Every structure is written in structure tokens, then in C-alpha cells.
CSV table of C-alpha atoms in Angstrom, one decimal:
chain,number,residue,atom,x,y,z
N,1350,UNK,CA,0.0,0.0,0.0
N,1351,UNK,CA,1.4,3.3,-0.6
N,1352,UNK,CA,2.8,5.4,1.9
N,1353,UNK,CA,0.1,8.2,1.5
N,1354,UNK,CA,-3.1,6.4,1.1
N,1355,UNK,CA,-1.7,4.3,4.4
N,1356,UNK,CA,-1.1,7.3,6.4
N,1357,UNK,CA,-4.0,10.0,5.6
N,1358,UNK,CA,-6.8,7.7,7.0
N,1359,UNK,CA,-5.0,7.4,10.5
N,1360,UNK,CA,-4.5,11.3,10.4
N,1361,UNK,CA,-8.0,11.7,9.5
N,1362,UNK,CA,-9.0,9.3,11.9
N,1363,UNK,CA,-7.3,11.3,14.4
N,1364,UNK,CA,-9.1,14.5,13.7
N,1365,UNK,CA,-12.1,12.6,13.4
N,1366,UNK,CA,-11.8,11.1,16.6
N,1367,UNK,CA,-10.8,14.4,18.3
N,1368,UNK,CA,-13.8,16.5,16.9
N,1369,UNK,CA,-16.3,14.0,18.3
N,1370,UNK,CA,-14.6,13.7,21.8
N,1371,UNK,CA,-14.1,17.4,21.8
N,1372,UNK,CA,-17.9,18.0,20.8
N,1373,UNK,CA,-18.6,14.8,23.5
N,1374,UNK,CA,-17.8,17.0,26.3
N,1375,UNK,CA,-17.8,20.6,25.6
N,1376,UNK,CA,-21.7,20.0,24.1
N,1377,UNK,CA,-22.4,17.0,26.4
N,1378,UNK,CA,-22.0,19.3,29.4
N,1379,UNK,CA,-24.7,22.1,28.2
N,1380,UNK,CA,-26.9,18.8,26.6
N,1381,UNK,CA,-26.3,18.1,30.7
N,1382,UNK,CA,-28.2,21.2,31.8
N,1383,UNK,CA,-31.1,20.4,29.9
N,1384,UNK,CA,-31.4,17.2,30.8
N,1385,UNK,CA,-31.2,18.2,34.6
N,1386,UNK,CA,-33.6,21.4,33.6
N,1387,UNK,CA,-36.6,19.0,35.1
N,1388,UNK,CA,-35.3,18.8,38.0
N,1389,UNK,CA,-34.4,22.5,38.8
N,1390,UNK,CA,-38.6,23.9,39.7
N,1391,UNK,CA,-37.2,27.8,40.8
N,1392,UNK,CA,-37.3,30.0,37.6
N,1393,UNK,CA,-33.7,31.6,39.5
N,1394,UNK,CA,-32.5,28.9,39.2
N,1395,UNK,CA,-33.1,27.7,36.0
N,1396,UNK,CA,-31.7,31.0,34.5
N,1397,UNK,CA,-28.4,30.8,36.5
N,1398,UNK,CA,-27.9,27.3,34.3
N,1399,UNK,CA,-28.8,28.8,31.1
N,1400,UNK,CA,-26.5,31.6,32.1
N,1401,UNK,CA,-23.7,29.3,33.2
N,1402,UNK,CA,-23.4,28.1,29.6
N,1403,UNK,CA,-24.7,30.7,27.4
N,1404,UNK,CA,-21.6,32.2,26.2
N,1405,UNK,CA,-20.6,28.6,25.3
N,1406,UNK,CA,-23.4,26.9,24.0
N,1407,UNK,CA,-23.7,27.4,20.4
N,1408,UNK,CA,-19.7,27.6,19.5
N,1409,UNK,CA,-19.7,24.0,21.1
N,1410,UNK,CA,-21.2,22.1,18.2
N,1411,UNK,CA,-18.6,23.3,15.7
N,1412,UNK,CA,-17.0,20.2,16.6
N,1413,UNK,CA,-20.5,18.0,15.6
N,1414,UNK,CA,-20.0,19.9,12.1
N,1415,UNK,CA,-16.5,19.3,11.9
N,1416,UNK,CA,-17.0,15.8,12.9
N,1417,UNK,CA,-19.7,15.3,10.0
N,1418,UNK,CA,-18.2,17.3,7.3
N,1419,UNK,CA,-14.8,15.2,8.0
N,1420,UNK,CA,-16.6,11.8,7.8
N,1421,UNK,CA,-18.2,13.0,4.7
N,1422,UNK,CA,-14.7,14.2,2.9
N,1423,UNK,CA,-12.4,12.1,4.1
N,1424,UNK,CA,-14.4,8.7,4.7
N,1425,UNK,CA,-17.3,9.1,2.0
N,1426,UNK,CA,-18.3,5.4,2.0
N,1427,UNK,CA,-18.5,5.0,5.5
N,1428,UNK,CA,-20.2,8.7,5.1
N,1429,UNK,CA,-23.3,7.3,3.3
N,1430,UNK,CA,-23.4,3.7,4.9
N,1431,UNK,CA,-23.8,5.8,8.7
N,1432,UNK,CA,-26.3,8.2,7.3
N,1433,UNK,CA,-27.9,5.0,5.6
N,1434,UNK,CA,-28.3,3.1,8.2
N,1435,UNK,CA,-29.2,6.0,11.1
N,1436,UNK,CA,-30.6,8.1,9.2
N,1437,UNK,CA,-33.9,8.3,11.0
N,1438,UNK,CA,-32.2,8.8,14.6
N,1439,UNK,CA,-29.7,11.7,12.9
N,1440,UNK,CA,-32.5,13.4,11.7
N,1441,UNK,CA,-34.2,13.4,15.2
N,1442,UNK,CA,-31.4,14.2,16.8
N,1443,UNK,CA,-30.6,17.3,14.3
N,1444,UNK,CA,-34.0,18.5,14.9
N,1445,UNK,CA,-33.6,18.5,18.5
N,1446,UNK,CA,-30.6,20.3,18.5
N,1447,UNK,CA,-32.4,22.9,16.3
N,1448,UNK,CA,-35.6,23.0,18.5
N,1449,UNK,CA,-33.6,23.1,21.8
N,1450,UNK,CA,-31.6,26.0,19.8
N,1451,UNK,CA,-34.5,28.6,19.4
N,1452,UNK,CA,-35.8,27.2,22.6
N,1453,UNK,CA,-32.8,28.7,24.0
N,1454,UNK,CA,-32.7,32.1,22.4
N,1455,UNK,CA,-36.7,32.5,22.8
N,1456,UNK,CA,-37.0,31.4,26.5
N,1457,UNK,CA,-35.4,35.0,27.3
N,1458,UNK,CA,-37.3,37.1,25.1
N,1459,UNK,CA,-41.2,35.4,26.2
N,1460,UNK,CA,-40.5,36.0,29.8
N,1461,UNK,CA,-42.4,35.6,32.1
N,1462,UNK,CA,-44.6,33.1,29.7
N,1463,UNK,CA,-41.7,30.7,28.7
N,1464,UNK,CA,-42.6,27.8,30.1
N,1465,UNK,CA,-42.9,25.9,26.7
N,1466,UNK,CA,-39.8,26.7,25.9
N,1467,UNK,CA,-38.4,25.7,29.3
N,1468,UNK,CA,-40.1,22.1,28.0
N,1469,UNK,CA,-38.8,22.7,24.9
N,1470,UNK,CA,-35.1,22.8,25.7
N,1471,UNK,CA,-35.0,19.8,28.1
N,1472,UNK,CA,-37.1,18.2,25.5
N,1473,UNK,CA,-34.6,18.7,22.6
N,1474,UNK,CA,-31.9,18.2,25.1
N,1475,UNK,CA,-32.8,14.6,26.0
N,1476,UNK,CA,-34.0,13.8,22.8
N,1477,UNK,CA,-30.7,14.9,21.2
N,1478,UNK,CA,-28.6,12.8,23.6
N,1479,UNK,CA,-30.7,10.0,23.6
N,1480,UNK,CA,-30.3,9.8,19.8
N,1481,UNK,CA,-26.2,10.1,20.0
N,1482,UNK,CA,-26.3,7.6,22.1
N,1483,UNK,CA,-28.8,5.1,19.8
N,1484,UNK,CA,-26.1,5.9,16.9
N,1485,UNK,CA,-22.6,4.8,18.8
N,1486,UNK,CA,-24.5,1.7,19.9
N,1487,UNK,CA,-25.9,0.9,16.3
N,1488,UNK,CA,-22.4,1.7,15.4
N,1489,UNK,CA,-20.9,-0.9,18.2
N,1490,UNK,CA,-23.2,-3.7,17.1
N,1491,UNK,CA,-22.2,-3.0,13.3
N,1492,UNK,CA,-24.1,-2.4,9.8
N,1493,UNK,CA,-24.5,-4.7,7.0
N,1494,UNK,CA,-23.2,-3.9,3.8
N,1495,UNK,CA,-23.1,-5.4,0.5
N,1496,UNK,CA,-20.8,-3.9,-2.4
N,1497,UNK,CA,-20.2,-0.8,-0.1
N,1498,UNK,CA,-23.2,0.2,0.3
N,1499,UNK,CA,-25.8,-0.4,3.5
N,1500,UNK,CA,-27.5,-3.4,3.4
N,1501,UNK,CA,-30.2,-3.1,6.1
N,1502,UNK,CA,-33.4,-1.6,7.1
N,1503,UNK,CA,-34.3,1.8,8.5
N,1504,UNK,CA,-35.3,0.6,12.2
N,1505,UNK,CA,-32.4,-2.0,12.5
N,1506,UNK,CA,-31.0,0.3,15.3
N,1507,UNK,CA,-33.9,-0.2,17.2
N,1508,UNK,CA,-32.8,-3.3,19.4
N,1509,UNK,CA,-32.1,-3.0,23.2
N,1510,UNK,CA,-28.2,-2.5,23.4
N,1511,UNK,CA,-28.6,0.9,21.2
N,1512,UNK,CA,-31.8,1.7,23.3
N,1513,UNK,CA,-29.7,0.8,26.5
N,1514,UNK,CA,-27.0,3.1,25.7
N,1515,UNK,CA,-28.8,6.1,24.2
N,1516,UNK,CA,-30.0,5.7,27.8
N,1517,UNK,CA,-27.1,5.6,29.3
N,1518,UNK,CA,-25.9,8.8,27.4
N,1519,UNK,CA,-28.7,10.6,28.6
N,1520,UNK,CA,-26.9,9.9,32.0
N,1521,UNK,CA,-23.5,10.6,31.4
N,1522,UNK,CA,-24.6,14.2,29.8
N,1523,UNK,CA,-26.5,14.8,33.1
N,1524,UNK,CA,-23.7,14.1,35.0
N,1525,UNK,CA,-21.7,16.6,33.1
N,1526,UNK,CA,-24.2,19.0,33.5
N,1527,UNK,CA,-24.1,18.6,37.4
N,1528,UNK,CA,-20.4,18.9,37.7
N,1529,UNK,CA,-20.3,21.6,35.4
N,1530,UNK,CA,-23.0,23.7,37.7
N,1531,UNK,CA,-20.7,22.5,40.8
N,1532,UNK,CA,-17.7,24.1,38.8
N,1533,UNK,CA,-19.2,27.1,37.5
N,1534,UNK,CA,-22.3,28.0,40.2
N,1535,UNK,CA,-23.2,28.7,43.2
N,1536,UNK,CA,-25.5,28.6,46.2
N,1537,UNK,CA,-28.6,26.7,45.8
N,1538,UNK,CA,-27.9,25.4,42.0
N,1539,UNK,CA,-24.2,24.3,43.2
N,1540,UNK,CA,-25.6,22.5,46.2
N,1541,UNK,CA,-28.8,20.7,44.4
N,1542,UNK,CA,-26.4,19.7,41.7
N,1543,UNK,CA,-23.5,18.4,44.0
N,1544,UNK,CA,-26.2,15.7,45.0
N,1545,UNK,CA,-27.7,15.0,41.6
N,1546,UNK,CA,-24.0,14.2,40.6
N,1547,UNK,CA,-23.8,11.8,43.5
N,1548,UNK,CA,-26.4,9.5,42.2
N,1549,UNK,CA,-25.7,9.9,38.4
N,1550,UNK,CA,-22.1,8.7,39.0
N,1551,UNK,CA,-23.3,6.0,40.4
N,1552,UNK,CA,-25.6,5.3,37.3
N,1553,UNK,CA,-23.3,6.1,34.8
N,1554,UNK,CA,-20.7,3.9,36.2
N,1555,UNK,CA,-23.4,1.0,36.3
N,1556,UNK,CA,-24.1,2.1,32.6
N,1557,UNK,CA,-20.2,1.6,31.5
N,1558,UNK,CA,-19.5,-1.4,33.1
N,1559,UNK,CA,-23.2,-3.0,31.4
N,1560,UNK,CA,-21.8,-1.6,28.0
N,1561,UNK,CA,-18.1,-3.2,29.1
N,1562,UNK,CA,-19.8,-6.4,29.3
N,1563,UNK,CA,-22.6,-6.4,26.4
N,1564,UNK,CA,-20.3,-5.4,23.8
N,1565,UNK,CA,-17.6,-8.0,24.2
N,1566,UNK,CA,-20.7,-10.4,24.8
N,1567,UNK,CA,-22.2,-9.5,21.6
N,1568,UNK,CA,-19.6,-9.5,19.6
N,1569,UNK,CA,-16.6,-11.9,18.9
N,1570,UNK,CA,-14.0,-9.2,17.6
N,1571,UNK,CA,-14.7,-7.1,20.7
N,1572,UNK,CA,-13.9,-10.1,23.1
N,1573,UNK,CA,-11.1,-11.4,21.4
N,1574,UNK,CA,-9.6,-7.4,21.1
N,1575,UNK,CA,-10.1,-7.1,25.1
N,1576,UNK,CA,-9.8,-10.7,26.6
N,1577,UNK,CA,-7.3,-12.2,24.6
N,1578,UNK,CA,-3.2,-12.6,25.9
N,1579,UNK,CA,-1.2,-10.1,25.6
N,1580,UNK,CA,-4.0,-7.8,24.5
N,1581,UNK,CA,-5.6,-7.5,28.4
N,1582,UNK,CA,-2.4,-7.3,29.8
N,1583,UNK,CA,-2.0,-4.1,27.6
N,1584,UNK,CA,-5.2,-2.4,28.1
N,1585,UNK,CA,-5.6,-3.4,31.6
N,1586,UNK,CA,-4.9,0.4,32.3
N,1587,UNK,CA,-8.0,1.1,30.8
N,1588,UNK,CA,-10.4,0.4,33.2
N,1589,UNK,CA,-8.0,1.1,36.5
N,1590,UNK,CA,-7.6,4.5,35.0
N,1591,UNK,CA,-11.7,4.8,34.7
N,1592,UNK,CA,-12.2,3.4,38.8
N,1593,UNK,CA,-9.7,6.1,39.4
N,1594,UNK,CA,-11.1,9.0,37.8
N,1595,UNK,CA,-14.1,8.2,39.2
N,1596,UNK,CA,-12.7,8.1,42.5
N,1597,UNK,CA,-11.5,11.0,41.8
N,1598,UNK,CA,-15.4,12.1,41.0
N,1599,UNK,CA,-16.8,10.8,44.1
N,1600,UNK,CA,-14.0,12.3,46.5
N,1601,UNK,CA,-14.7,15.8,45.2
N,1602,UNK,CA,-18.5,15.6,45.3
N,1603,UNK,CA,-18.0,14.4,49.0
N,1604,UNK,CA,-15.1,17.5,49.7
N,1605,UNK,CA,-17.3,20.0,48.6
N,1606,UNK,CA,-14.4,20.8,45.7
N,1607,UNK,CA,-15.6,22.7,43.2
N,1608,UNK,CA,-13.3,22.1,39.8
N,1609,UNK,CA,-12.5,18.0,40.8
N,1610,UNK,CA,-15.5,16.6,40.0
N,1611,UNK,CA,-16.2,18.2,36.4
N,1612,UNK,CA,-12.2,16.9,35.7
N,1613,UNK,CA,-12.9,13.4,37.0
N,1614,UNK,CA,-16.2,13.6,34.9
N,1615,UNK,CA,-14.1,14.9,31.4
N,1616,UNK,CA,-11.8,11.6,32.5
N,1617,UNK,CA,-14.4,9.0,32.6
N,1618,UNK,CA,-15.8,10.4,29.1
N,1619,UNK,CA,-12.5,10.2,27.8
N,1620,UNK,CA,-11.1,6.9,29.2
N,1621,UNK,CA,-14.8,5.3,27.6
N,1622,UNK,CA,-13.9,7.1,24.4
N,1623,UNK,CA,-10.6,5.8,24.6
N,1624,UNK,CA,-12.4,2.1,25.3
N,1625,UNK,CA,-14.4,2.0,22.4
N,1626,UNK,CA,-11.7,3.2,19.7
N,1627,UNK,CA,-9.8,0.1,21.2
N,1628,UNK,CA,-13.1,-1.9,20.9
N,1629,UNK,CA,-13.6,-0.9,16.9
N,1630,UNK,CA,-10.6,0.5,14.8
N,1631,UNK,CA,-9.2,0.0,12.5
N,1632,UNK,CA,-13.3,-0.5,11.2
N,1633,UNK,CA,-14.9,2.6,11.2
N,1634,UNK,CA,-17.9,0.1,9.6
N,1635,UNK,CA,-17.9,-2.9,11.7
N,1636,UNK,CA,-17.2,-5.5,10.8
N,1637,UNK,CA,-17.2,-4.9,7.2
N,1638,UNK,CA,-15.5,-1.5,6.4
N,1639,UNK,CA,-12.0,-0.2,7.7
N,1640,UNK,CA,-10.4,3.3,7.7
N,1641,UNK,CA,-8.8,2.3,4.1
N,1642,UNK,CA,-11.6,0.5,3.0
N,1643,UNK,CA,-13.5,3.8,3.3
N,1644,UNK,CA,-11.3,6.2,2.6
N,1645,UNK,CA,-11.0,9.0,-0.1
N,1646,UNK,CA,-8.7,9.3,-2.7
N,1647,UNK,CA,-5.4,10.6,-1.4
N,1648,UNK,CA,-5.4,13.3,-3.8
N,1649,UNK,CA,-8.7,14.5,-1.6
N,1650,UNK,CA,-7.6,13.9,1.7
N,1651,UNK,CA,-4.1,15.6,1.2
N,1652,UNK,CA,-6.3,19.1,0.3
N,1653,UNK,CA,-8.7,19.2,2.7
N,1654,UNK,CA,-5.9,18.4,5.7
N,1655,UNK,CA,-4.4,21.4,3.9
N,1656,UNK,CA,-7.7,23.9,5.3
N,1657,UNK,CA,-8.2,21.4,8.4
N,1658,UNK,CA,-4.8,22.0,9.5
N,1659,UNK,CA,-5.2,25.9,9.2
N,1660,UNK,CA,-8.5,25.8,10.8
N,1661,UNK,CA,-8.2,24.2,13.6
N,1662,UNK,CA,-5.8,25.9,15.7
N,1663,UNK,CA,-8.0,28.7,15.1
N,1664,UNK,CA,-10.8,27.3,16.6
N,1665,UNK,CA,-9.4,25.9,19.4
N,1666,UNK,CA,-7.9,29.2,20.0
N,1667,UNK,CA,-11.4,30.7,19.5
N,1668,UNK,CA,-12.6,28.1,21.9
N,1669,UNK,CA,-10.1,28.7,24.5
N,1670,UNK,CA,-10.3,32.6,24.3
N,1671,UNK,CA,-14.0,32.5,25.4
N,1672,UNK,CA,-13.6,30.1,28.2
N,1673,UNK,CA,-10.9,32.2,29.4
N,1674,UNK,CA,-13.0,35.0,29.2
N,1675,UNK,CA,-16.0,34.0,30.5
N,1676,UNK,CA,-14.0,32.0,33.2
N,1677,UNK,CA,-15.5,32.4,36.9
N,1678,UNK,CA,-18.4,31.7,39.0
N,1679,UNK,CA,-22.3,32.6,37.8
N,1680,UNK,CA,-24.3,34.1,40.5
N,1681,UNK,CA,-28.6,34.6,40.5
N,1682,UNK,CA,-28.9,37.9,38.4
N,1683,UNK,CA,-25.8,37.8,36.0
N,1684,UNK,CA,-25.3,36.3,32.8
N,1685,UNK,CA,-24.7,36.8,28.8
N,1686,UNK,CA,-27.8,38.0,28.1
């Protein structure tokens, strides 16, 4: 194989991989405050967690579109077997986002009658993450496809491990949330959220270790990748690493430390991201489609690293600026708006 076409899929994959994580936890944390918006009855409070991620919200899901755009450039088979085969859950989950969008710029502008859009942004949160969630576990299971192209039906997603872990998405984003509102809040919001966290790190840990187990279950190339000698000698770090971070979790929720627990949190995403690259590359199809199976011509990859490459440090420079500037606590009364 030549040198190029071998190379540019792993870069691509690489970007790939660090849109969605980066779009995983910097949207999965504000996804997080509308899940938990339920649970939060004082109009007060509700606005300090709007307010705690306002400034942030909508530059968060470059990464979704940088994540989609790459797959569709740089991986277009793959590109139109995904779509093929999810295409019902992406287009509720896009809609969602929209929805839960305007629901977010309208809640402030219909005060003090905004109570349907106070349902309609925990709505479009949940519904978005739940969908996410249905995706990577369709994804885990695998698609059929014949000559490169999807070779299933439009509801083949909907079995119980996909179910199981757009549910268990909808927890981890809630967790986020709370640790987020523990990092960035204060008073009442803080507190309330300091116990929500307790009991969603709990779930979510139940969640990872049920989707640890299915998966390899499930599917033969999973166990042999995890359970096989040398191979869990090698990744054995893994899942220490993921007990310590969220050790690390608990013992900041029970310190009453502020910053810990949202770190811990980004950890456990991360580690779990980590997990399931191990569990499925080099397919970016399983079991029937690999990162050079699916790739572009090099000719095509090689110009749009050229833009990637340029644009990226500028959006995570971007990125960073306006965390940095809107670093800091947010207290009843202040906010973007």
C-alpha cells in the first residue's frame, strides 16, 4: 500500500476522533443542563444554568460539524453507509438540537410566559442525547453492507443495546451537566447539583460497566480485542484508570471541591472514548468496512488536511479565548444576556 493512502486515514481518523470527543464533552456538558432542567422547579435557578453556559453553547457544536463534514470528505463510504443506516435517529437528533436551539434564544425574550420553551429545551436536550447515544451503539453492534453500500433496514437500530446506551448517554450528559453547575455556580444550583451528581455517577458507572460487558458479549472481535493474551495485559490500564477517575469524581462531590469533580467527569468520558476506539478500529464500519476500506482518494484527503490544519488551531484558540473569558463563577442575576 502506498505510503500516502496508508497514512492519511490514521490522520483523518485522528481528527475525526478528536472533533467527536471534543464535541462529547464541551456540548455533552450544556446537553447536561437540559437534561437536569426538570429537576431545577425555581425560575432563579433555571436562568443561572442557562446563564452558566450561554456564552458557550452554540460555539460547542462546531465540533458536531466538523465531525460530519470530516466523515463525509475524508471517509465518503463510510459517510453514506452511517447516514444509511441512522438516518432516521440523525434526523431526530438534528432537529432536536435545532428545536432546543430557538428554545434557548426564545426562553429569554417570552419571559415571564416561557414555560414551553423551558419544555422545549429539556425536550430537545434529551431527545438529542438520547439519539447520540442510539447511533454509537448501532455503530458498536455493526451495519451490513453489501458492495459498499448499507444493506439493512431503517429501524435495524432499534434493538435493546442501542436503546440501552442512548440511555445511558442521557446519563452521562447529566452528569456533566451537574459537575459543570458544581464548577461554575453557586448557592442553591451548586448544592442541588453536588447531589444530583452523587447519584448519576453512580448510574453512569453501572451504565459503562453494562456496556463493558454487552459489547464484548455481543460480539466476537470485541472479546477477542479485550480478553485475549497479551492484549488484556495491555489495556488493563484502561479500566483502572476509569475506577480512578471516578474516584477521583466521588471524592470531590463528598469534599465540597468545586473544579475536581467536572475533571474526574471529562476523564471518565474520555477513558470510555478511549475504550471504544480500542473496541472498533481500525473499522470505522464494523465489521465490514476499515479506515482504508473507506477512505478517499489521497489526492482528496491531502487538500482538505491542507484547510483542516489551518482551521483548527484557530478554533481551538477561539474556543479557548471565550472560556478564558467568560471564566469564573455565575451568580442569581448575572449572565450573557
Amino acid at each position: 500500500m502506498d505510503d500516502m493512502a496508508y497514512l492519511l486515514p490514521i490522520i483523518w481518523i485522528g481528527l475525526l476522533g478528536t472533533a467527536v470527543a471534543l464535541y462529547v464533552i464541551l456540548d455533552g456538558f450544556d446537553l447536561g443542563i437540559g437534561i437536569l432542567f426538570p429537576f431545577s422547579p425555581e425560575d432563579e435557578d433555571r436562568d443561572v444554568m442557562m446563564n452558566s453556559v450561554a456564552p458557550f453553547w452554540d460555539g460547542n457544536e462546531t465540533w458536531l460539524i466538523l465531525g460530519g463534514g470530516g466523515l463525509f470528505v475524508a471517509f465518503p463510504p463510510a459517510y453514506g453507509v452511517i447516514m444509511s443506516g441512522f438516518y432516521l435517529p440523525i434526523i431526530v437528533m438534528l432537529l432536536a438540537l435545532v428545536f432546543r436551539g430557538v428554545a434557548f434564544e426564545f426562553r429569554w425574550v417570552a419571559k415571564p410566559n416561557h414555560r414551553f420553551w423551558d419544555i422545549a429545551f429539556a425536550g430537545g436536550s434529551i431527545v438529542a442525547a438520547f439519539m447520540q447515544g442510539v447511533i454509537l451503539g448501532g455503530l458498536l453492534l455493526g451495519l451490513p453492507v453489501s458492495d459498499g453500500m448499507f444493506a439493512g433496514g431503517m429501524l435495524d437500530w432499534l434493538q435493546p443495546f442501542p436503546l440501552f446506551v442512548g440511555l445511558a448517554t442521557v446519563g452521562g450528559y447529566a452528569l456533566l451537566g451537574a459537575t459543570w453547575l458544581v464548577m461554575r455556580t453557586t448557592g442553591e444550583v451548586a448544592a442541588n447539583a453536588r447531589d444530583q451528581a452523587r447519584v448519576l455517577l453512580f448510574a453512569v458507572l453501572v451504565g459503562m460497566a453494562i456496556v463493558s460487558l454487552w459489547t464484548p458479549l455481543s460480539e466476537t472481535r470485541v472479546w477477542d480485542r479485550w480478553f485475549t493474551l497479551p492484549n488484556f495485559l495491555y489495556l488493563s490500564p484502561i479500566p483502572l484508570l476509569t475506577a480512578a477517575a471516578a474516584l477521583v469524581v466521588w471524592r470531590g462531590l463528598i469534599s465540597d471541591r468545586d473544579t475536581s469533580p467536572f475533571v474526574g467527569t471529562v476523564a471518565l468520558f474520555l477513558l470510555g472514548f478511549i475504550g471504544l476506539a480500542v473496541s472498533t478500529l481500525p473499522y470505522l464500519v464494523p465489521p465490514a468496512m476499515t479506515i482504508w476500506d473507506a477512505a478517499a482518494h489521497p489526492s482528496s484527503q491531502a487538500f482538505m488536511l491542507v484547510g483542516t490544519v489551518i482551521m483548527l488551531p484557530v478554533i481551538l484558540a477561539y474556543t479557548a479565548f471565550v472560556y478564558w473569558t467568560f471564566r469564573g463563577k455565575v451568580r442569581p442575576g448575572e449572565g450573557y444576556h
